[in-house]
CSV table of C-alpha atoms in Angstrom, one decimal:
chain,number,residue,atom,x,y,z
I,1,MET,CA,39.2,-18.4,-26.5
I,2,LEU,CA,36.1,-16.2,-26.9
I,3,SER,CA,35.8,-14.3,-30.2
I,4,ARG,CA,35.5,-10.6,-30.2
I,5,LYS,CA,31.8,-10.9,-31.0
I,6,ASN,CA,31.2,-13.2,-28.0
I,7,LYS,CA,33.2,-11.0,-25.7
I,8,LEU,CA,31.0,-8.0,-26.7
I,9,LEU,CA,27.9,-10.1,-26.1
I,10,LEU,CA,29.2,-11.2,-22.7
I,11,LEU,CA,30.0,-7.6,-21.8
I,12,LYS,CA,26.5,-6.5,-22.8
I,13,LEU,CA,25.0,-9.2,-20.6
I,14,LEU,CA,27.1,-8.0,-17.7
I,15,SER,CA,26.0,-4.5,-18.5
I,16,LEU,CA,22.4,-5.5,-18.4
I,17,PHE,CA,22.9,-7.4,-15.2
I,18,SER,CA,24.5,-4.2,-13.7
I,19,ILE,CA,21.6,-2.0,-14.9
I,20,VAL,CA,18.9,-4.3,-13.4
I,21,ARG,CA,20.9,-4.7,-10.2
I,22,GLY,CA,20.6,-8.4,-10.3
I,23,TYR,CA,22.1,-8.8,-6.8
I,24,ASN,CA,19.4,-6.5,-5.4
I,25,VAL,CA,16.7,-8.4,-7.2
I,26,LEU,CA,18.0,-11.7,-5.8
I,27,MET,CA,18.1,-10.3,-2.2
I,28,ILE,CA,14.4,-9.3,-2.6
I,29,VAL,CA,13.5,-12.8,-3.8
I,30,ILE,CA,15.3,-14.3,-0.8
I,31,ALA,CA,13.6,-11.9,1.6
I,32,GLN,CA,10.1,-12.6,0.2
I,33,TYR,CA,10.6,-16.4,0.5
I,34,LEU,CA,12.1,-16.2,4.0
I,35,ALA,CA,9.3,-13.9,5.2
I,36,SER,CA,6.8,-16.3,3.7
I,37,ILE,CA,8.3,-19.4,5.3
I,38,TYR,CA,9.2,-18.0,8.8
I,39,ILE,CA,6.9,-15.0,9.4
I,40,LEU,CA,3.8,-15.2,7.2
I,41,ALA,CA,3.1,-18.9,7.0
I,42,PRO,CA,5.2,-20.6,9.8
I,43,ASN,CA,2.6,-23.3,10.4
I,44,LEU,CA,2.6,-24.5,6.8
I,45,PRO,CA,4.9,-27.3,5.8
I,46,LEU,CA,8.1,-26.1,4.1
I,47,TRP,CA,7.3,-27.8,0.8
I,48,LYS,CA,3.8,-26.1,0.6
I,49,VAL,CA,5.4,-22.7,0.7
I,50,VAL,CA,8.5,-23.4,-1.5
I,51,PHE,CA,6.5,-25.2,-4.2
I,52,ASP,CA,3.5,-22.9,-4.0
I,53,LEU,CA,3.1,-21.9,-7.7
I,54,SER,CA,1.1,-18.8,-6.9
I,55,LEU,CA,3.7,-17.5,-4.5
I,56,PHE,CA,6.4,-18.3,-7.1
I,57,VAL,CA,4.5,-16.3,-9.7
I,58,LEU,CA,4.1,-13.3,-7.3
I,59,VAL,CA,7.8,-13.3,-6.5
I,60,LEU,CA,8.7,-13.7,-10.2
I,61,ALA,CA,6.4,-10.8,-11.2
I,62,SER,CA,7.9,-8.7,-8.4
I,63,SER,CA,11.4,-9.5,-9.6
I,64,LEU,CA,10.5,-8.6,-13.2
I,65,VAL,CA,8.9,-5.3,-12.2
I,66,ILE,CA,11.8,-4.3,-10.0
I,67,ALA,CA,14.3,-5.2,-12.7
I,68,GLY,CA,12.3,-3.1,-15.1
I,69,GLY,CA,12.2,-0.3,-12.6
I,70,TYR,CA,16.0,-0.2,-12.4
I,71,ILE,CA,16.1,-0.1,-16.2
I,72,ILE,CA,13.7,2.9,-16.6
I,73,ASN,CA,15.5,4.6,-13.7
I,74,SER,CA,18.8,4.1,-15.6
I,75,PHE,CA,17.2,5.4,-18.8
I,76,TYR,CA,16.1,8.7,-17.3
I,77,ASP,CA,19.3,9.1,-15.1
I,78,SER,CA,21.9,8.3,-17.8
I,79,GLU,CA,23.4,11.8,-17.8
I,80,LYS,CA,23.3,12.1,-14.0
I,81,ASP,CA,25.0,8.7,-13.5
I,82,LEU,CA,27.7,9.7,-15.9
I,83,ILE,CA,28.7,12.4,-13.4
I,84,ASN,CA,28.1,10.5,-10.2
I,85,LYS,CA,29.1,6.9,-11.2
I,86,PRO,CA,31.4,7.3,-14.3
I,87,ARG,CA,32.9,3.8,-14.1
I,88,LYS,CA,29.6,2.0,-13.7
I,89,THR,CA,28.0,4.1,-16.4
I,90,MET,CA,30.6,3.3,-18.9
I,91,LEU,CA,29.7,-0.4,-18.5
I,92,ASP,CA,26.0,0.4,-18.5
I,93,ARG,CA,26.3,2.3,-21.8
I,94,LEU,CA,27.2,-0.9,-23.7
I,95,VAL,CA,23.4,-1.3,-23.7
I,96,SER,CA,21.7,1.3,-25.9
I,97,GLN,CA,18.8,3.4,-24.7
I,98,GLN,CA,16.5,1.7,-27.3
I,99,THR,CA,17.5,-1.8,-25.9
I,100,LYS,CA,16.8,-0.6,-22.4
I,101,LEU,CA,13.3,0.6,-23.3
I,102,SER,CA,12.6,-2.6,-25.2
I,103,THR,CA,13.7,-4.8,-22.3
I,104,TYR,CA,11.7,-2.6,-19.9
I,105,PHE,CA,8.5,-3.2,-21.8
I,106,VAL,CA,9.1,-6.9,-22.2
I,107,LEU,CA,9.8,-7.4,-18.5
I,108,ASN,CA,6.7,-5.5,-17.4
I,109,PHE,CA,4.5,-7.3,-20.0
I,110,PHE,CA,5.6,-10.7,-18.6
I,111,ALA,CA,5.2,-9.5,-15.0
I,112,VAL,CA,1.5,-8.6,-15.7
I,113,LEU,CA,1.0,-11.8,-17.7
I,114,PHE,CA,2.3,-13.9,-14.9
I,115,ALA,CA,0.3,-12.0,-12.3
I,116,SER,CA,-2.9,-12.9,-14.3
I,117,TYR,CA,-2.3,-16.5,-13.2
I,118,VAL,CA,-2.9,-15.5,-9.6
I,119,SER,CA,-5.9,-13.2,-9.9
I,120,PHE,CA,-7.2,-10.0,-11.6
I,121,LYS,CA,-6.4,-8.2,-8.3
I,122,ALA,CA,-2.7,-9.2,-8.7
I,123,VAL,CA,-2.8,-7.8,-12.3
I,124,LEU,CA,-4.2,-4.5,-10.9
I,125,PHE,CA,-1.6,-4.5,-8.1
I,126,PHE,CA,1.4,-5.0,-10.4
I,127,SER,CA,0.0,-2.6,-13.1
I,128,GLY,CA,-0.2,0.1,-10.4
I,129,TYR,CA,3.3,-0.8,-9.2
I,130,ILE,CA,4.7,-0.5,-12.7
I,131,PHE,CA,3.0,2.9,-13.2
I,132,GLY,CA,4.2,4.1,-9.8
I,133,ILE,CA,7.8,3.2,-10.6
I,134,TRP,CA,7.6,5.0,-14.0
I,135,LEU,CA,6.0,8.1,-12.4
I,136,TYR,CA,8.8,8.2,-9.8
I,137,SER,CA,11.6,7.8,-12.3
I,138,HIS,CA,10.1,10.3,-14.7
I,139,LYS,CA,8.9,13.0,-12.4
I,140,MET,CA,8.8,12.4,-8.7
I,141,LYS,CA,12.4,11.7,-8.0
I,142,LYS,CA,13.3,15.3,-8.8
I,143,ILE,CA,11.0,16.6,-6.1
I,144,ALA,CA,12.4,17.1,-2.6
I,145,PHE,CA,10.8,15.0,0.2
I,146,VAL,CA,8.2,13.5,-2.2
I,147,GLY,CA,10.9,11.7,-4.3
I,148,ASN,CA,12.5,10.1,-1.2
I,149,LEU,CA,9.2,9.1,0.3
I,150,VAL,CA,7.8,7.5,-2.9
I,151,SER,CA,11.1,5.7,-3.5
I,152,ALA,CA,11.0,4.1,0.0
I,153,LEU,CA,7.4,3.1,-0.4
I,154,LEU,CA,8.1,1.5,-3.8
I,155,ALA,CA,11.0,-0.4,-2.2
I,156,ILE,CA,8.8,-2.2,0.3
I,157,THR,CA,5.8,-2.6,-2.0
I,158,PRO,CA,6.8,-6.2,-3.2
I,159,PHE,CA,6.5,-7.5,0.4
I,160,PHE,CA,2.9,-6.3,0.6
I,161,ALA,CA,2.0,-8.5,-2.3
I,162,VAL,CA,3.1,-11.5,-0.2
I,163,PHE,CA,1.4,-10.2,2.9
I,164,VAL,CA,-1.9,-9.9,1.1
I,165,TYR,CA,-1.5,-13.3,-0.5
I,166,TYR,CA,-1.2,-15.0,2.9
I,167,LYS,CA,-3.8,-12.6,4.4
I,168,ASN,CA,-1.5,-12.1,7.4
I,169,PHE,CA,-2.0,-8.6,8.9
I,170,GLU,CA,-0.6,-9.0,12.4
I,171,THR,CA,0.7,-5.9,14.0
I,172,VAL,CA,4.3,-7.2,14.3
I,173,ILE,CA,4.5,-7.4,10.5
I,174,PHE,CA,3.7,-3.7,10.1
I,175,VAL,CA,6.2,-2.8,12.8
I,176,HIS,CA,8.8,-4.8,10.8
I,177,ALA,CA,7.7,-2.9,7.7
I,178,MET,CA,8.0,0.5,9.5
I,179,PHE,CA,11.6,-0.4,10.6
I,180,LEU,CA,12.5,-1.3,7.0
I,181,PHE,CA,10.7,1.7,5.5
I,182,LEU,CA,12.6,4.2,7.8
I,183,LEU,CA,15.9,2.6,7.1
I,184,ILE,CA,15.3,2.8,3.3
I,185,LEU,CA,14.1,6.4,3.6
I,186,ALA,CA,17.3,7.3,5.5
I,187,ARG,CA,19.4,5.5,2.8
I,188,GLU,CA,17.6,7.5,0.0
I,189,LEU,CA,18.7,10.7,1.7
I,190,ILE,CA,22.2,9.5,2.0
I,191,LYS,CA,22.2,8.7,-1.7
I,192,ASP,CA,21.2,12.3,-2.4
I,193,MET,CA,24.2,13.4,-0.4
I,194,GLU,CA,26.4,11.1,-2.5
I,195,ASN,CA,25.0,12.2,-5.8
I,196,ILE,CA,24.8,16.0,-5.1
I,197,ALA,CA,27.2,16.8,-8.0
I,198,GLY,CA,25.1,15.2,-10.7
I,199,ASP,CA,21.8,16.4,-9.1
I,200,ILE,CA,23.0,20.0,-9.2
I,201,ALA,CA,24.2,19.6,-12.9
I,202,LEU,CA,20.7,18.3,-13.9
I,203,ASN,CA,18.7,20.6,-11.7
I,204,TYR,CA,17.3,18.0,-9.4
I,205,LYS,CA,15.5,19.6,-6.4
I,206,THR,CA,16.8,17.3,-3.6
I,207,ILE,CA,16.9,18.1,0.1
I,208,PRO,CA,20.7,18.7,0.3
I,209,ILE,CA,20.6,21.0,-2.7
I,210,LEU,CA,17.5,23.1,-1.5
I,211,TYR,CA,18.3,23.2,2.2
I,212,GLY,CA,21.9,22.4,2.6
I,213,THR,CA,23.8,19.4,4.0
I,214,LYS,CA,23.3,20.4,7.7
I,215,TYR,CA,19.5,20.3,7.2
I,216,ALA,CA,19.8,17.0,5.4
I,217,LYS,CA,21.9,15.5,8.2
I,218,ALA,CA,19.3,16.7,10.7
I,219,TYR,CA,16.5,15.1,8.7
I,220,ILE,CA,18.5,11.8,8.5
I,221,THR,CA,19.1,12.0,12.2
I,222,LEU,CA,15.4,12.3,12.8
I,223,LEU,CA,14.7,9.3,10.6
I,224,VAL,CA,17.3,7.2,12.4
I,225,VAL,CA,15.9,8.1,15.8
I,226,LEU,CA,12.5,7.2,14.6
I,227,THR,CA,13.9,3.9,13.3
I,228,LEU,CA,14.9,3.1,16.9
I,229,ILE,CA,11.2,3.1,18.0
I,230,PRO,CA,10.1,0.0,16.0
I,231,ALA,CA,13.5,-1.7,16.8
I,232,ILE,CA,12.9,-1.3,20.5
I,233,LEU,CA,9.2,-2.4,20.1
I,234,LEU,CA,10.3,-5.5,18.3
I,235,ILE,CA,12.8,-6.3,21.1
I,236,LYS,CA,10.5,-5.5,24.1
I,237,THR,CA,6.9,-6.0,23.0
I,238,PHE,CA,6.9,-8.7,20.3
I,239,ASP,CA,8.1,-12.3,20.1
I,240,VAL,CA,10.8,-12.2,17.5
I,241,GLY,CA,12.9,-15.1,18.9
I,242,TYR,CA,16.6,-14.6,18.6
I,243,MET,CA,16.1,-11.9,16.0
I,244,TYR,CA,16.2,-9.5,19.0
I,245,LEU,CA,20.0,-9.8,18.7
I,246,TYR,CA,19.8,-8.4,15.2
I,247,PHE,CA,17.8,-5.4,16.4
I,248,ILE,CA,20.2,-4.8,19.3
I,249,ALA,CA,23.1,-4.9,16.9
I,250,SER,CA,21.2,-2.6,14.5
I,251,ILE,CA,20.7,0.0,17.3
I,252,VAL,CA,24.4,0.0,18.0
I,253,LEU,CA,25.3,0.4,14.4
I,254,LEU,CA,22.7,3.2,13.9
I,255,ILE,CA,24.3,5.1,16.8
I,256,PHE,CA,27.7,4.6,15.2
I,257,PHE,CA,26.1,5.7,11.9
I,258,LEU,CA,24.9,9.0,13.5
I,259,ILE,CA,28.3,9.8,14.9
I,260,LEU,CA,29.9,9.3,11.5
I,261,LEU,CA,27.1,11.2,9.8
I,262,TRP,CA,27.9,14.5,11.6
I,263,ARG,CA,31.6,14.0,10.9
I,264,SER,CA,31.1,13.4,7.2
I,265,SER,CA,31.8,15.9,4.5
I,266,THR,CA,32.9,14.0,1.3
I,267,LYS,CA,31.3,11.6,-1.1
I,268,LYS,CA,33.6,8.9,0.2
I,269,HIS,CA,32.1,9.4,3.7
I,270,TYR,CA,28.6,9.2,2.4
I,271,VAL,CA,29.3,6.0,0.4
I,272,LEU,CA,30.5,4.5,3.7
I,273,LEU,CA,27.3,5.6,5.5
I,274,HIS,CA,25.2,4.2,2.6
I,275,ASN,CA,27.0,0.9,2.9
I,276,ILE,CA,26.3,0.8,6.7
I,277,LEU,CA,22.6,1.1,6.1
I,278,LYS,CA,22.7,-1.4,3.2
I,279,PHE,CA,24.5,-3.9,5.5
I,280,ILE,CA,21.8,-3.5,8.2
I,281,ILE,CA,19.1,-4.1,5.6
I,282,ILE,CA,20.8,-7.1,4.1
I,283,ALA,CA,21.6,-8.6,7.5
I,284,GLY,CA,17.9,-8.1,8.4
I,285,VAL,CA,16.9,-10.4,5.6
I,286,PHE,CA,19.0,-13.4,6.8
I,287,SER,CA,18.2,-12.6,10.5
I,288,ILE,CA,14.6,-13.7,9.7
I,289,LEU,CA,16.0,-17.2,10.3
I,290,LEU,CA,16.6,-16.2,13.9
I,291,ILE,CA,12.9,-15.7,14.6
I,292,ASN,CA,12.4,-19.5,15.2
I,293,VAL,CA,15.7,-21.3,15.3
I,294,ASP,CA,14.0,-24.6,16.2
I,295,LEU,CA,11.8,-24.3,13.1
I,296,VAL,CA,14.8,-23.6,10.9
I,297,LEU,CA,16.7,-26.6,12.3
I,298,ASN,CA,13.6,-28.9,11.9
I,299,ARG,CA,13.1,-27.7,8.3
I,300,ILE,CA,16.8,-28.2,7.5
I,301,LEU,CA,17.2,-31.5,9.3
């Protein structure tokens, strides 16, 4: 049996994993590698992509910065999260604020150190990314419109590191990025609807607080309608293989999402809406495999 000291250590490790959203970081790693293999460098042998040390370092640096971002976000939002997410916050509070800060600096230091292996430009990129996350967590997230926009931009930033590395700037990639960006932006607004109690208590100037839930729903509706544009373009204009099935399913889910949105009035409803958007985003990661099924089968077999 585990001793009391070991149990506490295990709980603290689980707490730290919860704070850095380890599952989210893992999903971003998978997304970066799948995008590299099947979108950005489909003509390269699988082993050249998977065992590319520079790509590994870029993905590792991205993961460390993102994990650090979740930590600094938790550091500044500890009081708000106690209101909005009391159960999760009780677990997260097993890690002290001082430990959070120390871990944040260590993660960012190693991210920049690893980036230096690739190039000085990579160091500048990740240094700017770290600063952007800190500025968002400390100041920008409290500002209506700006906070949501910056959060969505920061969420897709790691993918641009990989795009630039492969120097692949085809239009289809930016259409994919716009689809993802609009989904994430809509999700950020839904999160504001979920967290309205804590935001009011701590004087956050979010869209639902400043303009009301009806205005927020109208804005989310506009974003979802705009999301349909890149989805339709990817189905009709670009060759995305069998991934067109994912975009058709996404359109159906987004229409269902809008129906539920205008019938929603409680935090429970907004959590469901948040999960629908999260499911679409996660499903999109694995749907990358549908772009070239033959290539997938060849690389597996």
